[in-house]
Amino acid sequence: MQTPRLETERLILRPLALSDAPAIQRHFDNWNIIRHLSTVVPWPYPADGAETFVRMQLDKISAGDEILFWVLVLKGGDGEAIGTIDLRPRAEGLKGNRGFWLAEPYWRRGLMTEAIAAVNDFVFLTLGLDHFHVCNAATNEASRRVKQKTGAEFVGFIELAHHGGQTKSEKWIVRREAWLRGKA
C-alpha cells in the first residue's frame, strides 16, 4: 500500500523519502523527543541513525509490509521534514498502530493535532478501519493531549520501557464511530 499525500490547513503530509534523512537526523537527535520513546530507539542517537532508520522503513514498505509513513512539512516552507507519522493499520503489538514525533521548534502550535486529524480521516474514511490503538509514555503530556484532541479513548496502562526511565505507558483506542461523531 502506498502512502498517500495528505494536506491540512498548514501542513503537507507526504511519503517518506531517503532525502528526508538529514532533516530527520537534525531534528530527531534530541533528548526532549527521545526520552518519551521506547528503548527500541537507540540513545545516544547514532550519526547515521536517521539514514539507517529511513532505509529500513523504505525496505519494509518495498517488501510489502503494511506501513504508511508520512513526513510532515510546512506548507509554503522549504520542504524540510519537521516530523513523522507512521501507521501500521493491522499491526498487533504493545506499541499500537500509530506513532509520531514533531521537531521541538514546532511544539505547542497544534500542528501534530492537525496532522493526526488528517490521518484519522484517512484511516476511517479511506481505509475503512473500525478502530486502532495508540500508546504513549505516561509522562508524555503533549502526546496525551494530541490523543485527547483527536478522539482517542484511554483504555489502560501497559508496561513498556522508555528512555526517560519510565515503564508505564498509556494505551488508547481511536474508534471510527466516535471520530466521525466528533467531526459532525
XYZ file of C-alpha atoms in Angstrom:
184
model
C 0.000 0.000 0.000
C 1.392 3.375 -0.994
C 1.384 6.248 1.451
C -0.869 8.951 0.004
C -0.153 12.660 0.144
C -2.454 14.410 2.627
C -2.913 18.117 3.207
C -4.151 20.178 6.120
C -4.505 23.909 6.542
C -0.809 24.333 7.409
C 0.865 21.051 6.516
C 1.639 18.650 3.739
C 1.947 15.020 4.788
C 3.919 13.246 2.090
C 5.511 9.812 1.807
C 8.866 9.261 3.496
C 11.915 9.506 1.191
C 15.617 8.837 1.709
C 16.243 12.539 1.083
C 14.429 13.245 4.386
C 17.162 11.577 6.453
C 19.333 14.699 7.043
C 16.411 16.780 8.364
C 15.155 13.876 10.465
C 18.643 13.397 11.900
C 18.932 17.100 12.731
C 15.544 17.286 14.494
C 15.165 13.791 15.980
C 18.558 13.641 17.709
C 17.062 15.465 20.700
C 16.694 14.142 24.237
C 13.397 16.031 24.658
C 11.949 13.801 21.912
C 13.828 10.566 22.601
C 13.112 10.462 26.355
C 9.445 9.677 25.661
C 10.193 6.896 23.166
C 10.691 3.206 23.795
C 14.187 1.898 24.292
C 13.999 0.321 20.825
C 15.210 3.729 19.588
C 18.980 3.954 20.161
C 20.355 6.609 22.516
C 22.726 8.303 22.156
C 21.337 8.592 18.666
C 23.994 7.490 16.144
C 25.253 9.897 13.462
C 23.708 7.654 10.788
C 20.591 6.844 12.839
C 18.059 8.600 10.621
C 19.506 7.290 7.371
C 19.579 3.750 8.757
C 16.018 4.075 10.020
C 14.652 5.609 6.792
C 16.336 2.907 4.662
C 14.900 0.202 6.928
C 11.369 1.622 6.691
C 11.581 2.058 2.906
C 12.876 -1.525 2.566
C 9.962 -2.839 4.642
C 7.490 -0.860 2.542
C 9.102 -2.130 -0.685
C 8.906 -5.689 0.636
C 5.145 -5.301 1.050
C 4.860 -4.623 4.772
C 1.689 -2.710 5.506
C 3.266 0.524 6.705
C 2.162 4.028 5.849
C 4.835 6.594 6.662
C 4.266 10.324 6.357
C 6.744 13.167 6.635
C 5.306 16.449 7.887
C 6.375 19.608 6.055
C 5.073 23.132 6.409
C 3.013 24.493 3.522
C 4.924 27.319 1.927
C 8.117 26.144 3.639
C 11.304 24.686 2.218
C 10.001 21.095 2.158
C 12.111 20.053 5.149
C 10.792 17.235 7.336
C 9.692 18.578 10.718
C 8.184 15.343 11.990
C 6.731 11.996 11.000
C 3.666 9.839 11.491
C 3.781 6.111 10.909
C 0.755 3.862 10.695
C 0.643 0.090 10.762
C -3.106 -0.380 10.306
C -3.351 -4.030 11.225
C -0.305 -4.455 13.464
C -0.666 -6.365 16.708
C 1.692 -5.382 19.474
C 2.283 -3.329 22.573
C 3.143 -0.063 20.815
C -0.137 0.211 18.937
C -0.794 1.102 15.316
C 0.383 4.691 15.043
C 3.395 6.660 16.186
C 4.531 10.229 15.719
C 7.082 12.840 16.660
C 7.473 16.537 15.903
C 10.612 18.669 15.925
C 10.832 20.736 19.098
C 10.770 24.192 17.419
C 7.242 23.337 16.184
C 5.726 22.232 19.505
C 2.693 23.945 21.035
C 1.259 25.151 17.732
C -1.385 22.465 17.180
C 0.481 21.089 14.157
C 0.514 17.464 15.295
C -3.167 17.592 16.237
C -3.892 18.923 12.737
C -1.795 16.189 11.111
C -3.310 13.390 13.216
C -6.821 14.563 12.297
C -5.927 14.144 8.609
C -4.513 10.675 9.264
C -7.626 9.703 11.262
C -9.800 10.797 8.315
C -7.678 8.626 6.031
C -7.840 5.627 8.390
C -11.598 5.749 8.821
C -12.860 7.211 5.534
C -10.397 5.675 3.067
C -9.105 2.500 4.719
C -12.434 1.852 6.416
C -10.953 0.639 9.688
C -13.292 0.352 12.658
C -10.639 1.255 15.274
C -6.935 1.289 16.044
C -4.711 1.578 19.124
C -2.097 4.141 20.083
C 0.262 4.397 23.054
C 2.448 6.954 24.767
C 4.737 7.148 27.763
C 2.584 8.047 30.754
C 4.844 11.066 31.344
C 4.330 12.448 27.822
C 1.624 15.017 28.467
C 1.850 16.574 24.986
C 1.245 13.232 23.287
C -1.675 12.568 25.635
C -3.229 15.936 24.721
C -2.944 15.162 20.993
C -4.730 11.864 21.591
C -7.458 13.522 23.632
C -7.996 16.219 20.974
C -8.184 13.636 18.179
C -10.804 11.306 19.568
C -8.769 8.698 21.423
C -10.277 6.988 24.444
C -7.999 5.864 27.298
C -8.238 2.122 27.905
C -5.475 1.395 30.416
C -1.785 1.050 31.078
C 0.846 -1.274 29.647
C 4.471 -1.847 30.580
C 6.977 -0.601 28.007
C 10.456 0.691 28.803
C 11.213 4.252 27.690
C 14.474 6.166 27.639
C 13.372 8.592 30.331
C 13.271 5.667 32.790
C 9.520 5.240 32.883
C 7.961 1.872 32.112
C 4.315 2.834 32.337
C 2.610 3.626 29.037
C -0.934 4.692 28.338
C -2.929 2.692 25.823
C -5.694 4.389 23.861
C -8.238 3.317 21.277
C -9.467 5.505 18.434
C -12.871 4.371 17.164
C -14.373 5.216 13.809
C -17.820 5.932 15.227
C -16.509 8.340 17.889
C -14.176 10.087 15.407
C -16.911 10.672 12.845
C -19.421 11.715 15.515
C -16.900 14.241 16.885
C -16.487 15.780 13.417
C -20.240 16.257 12.933
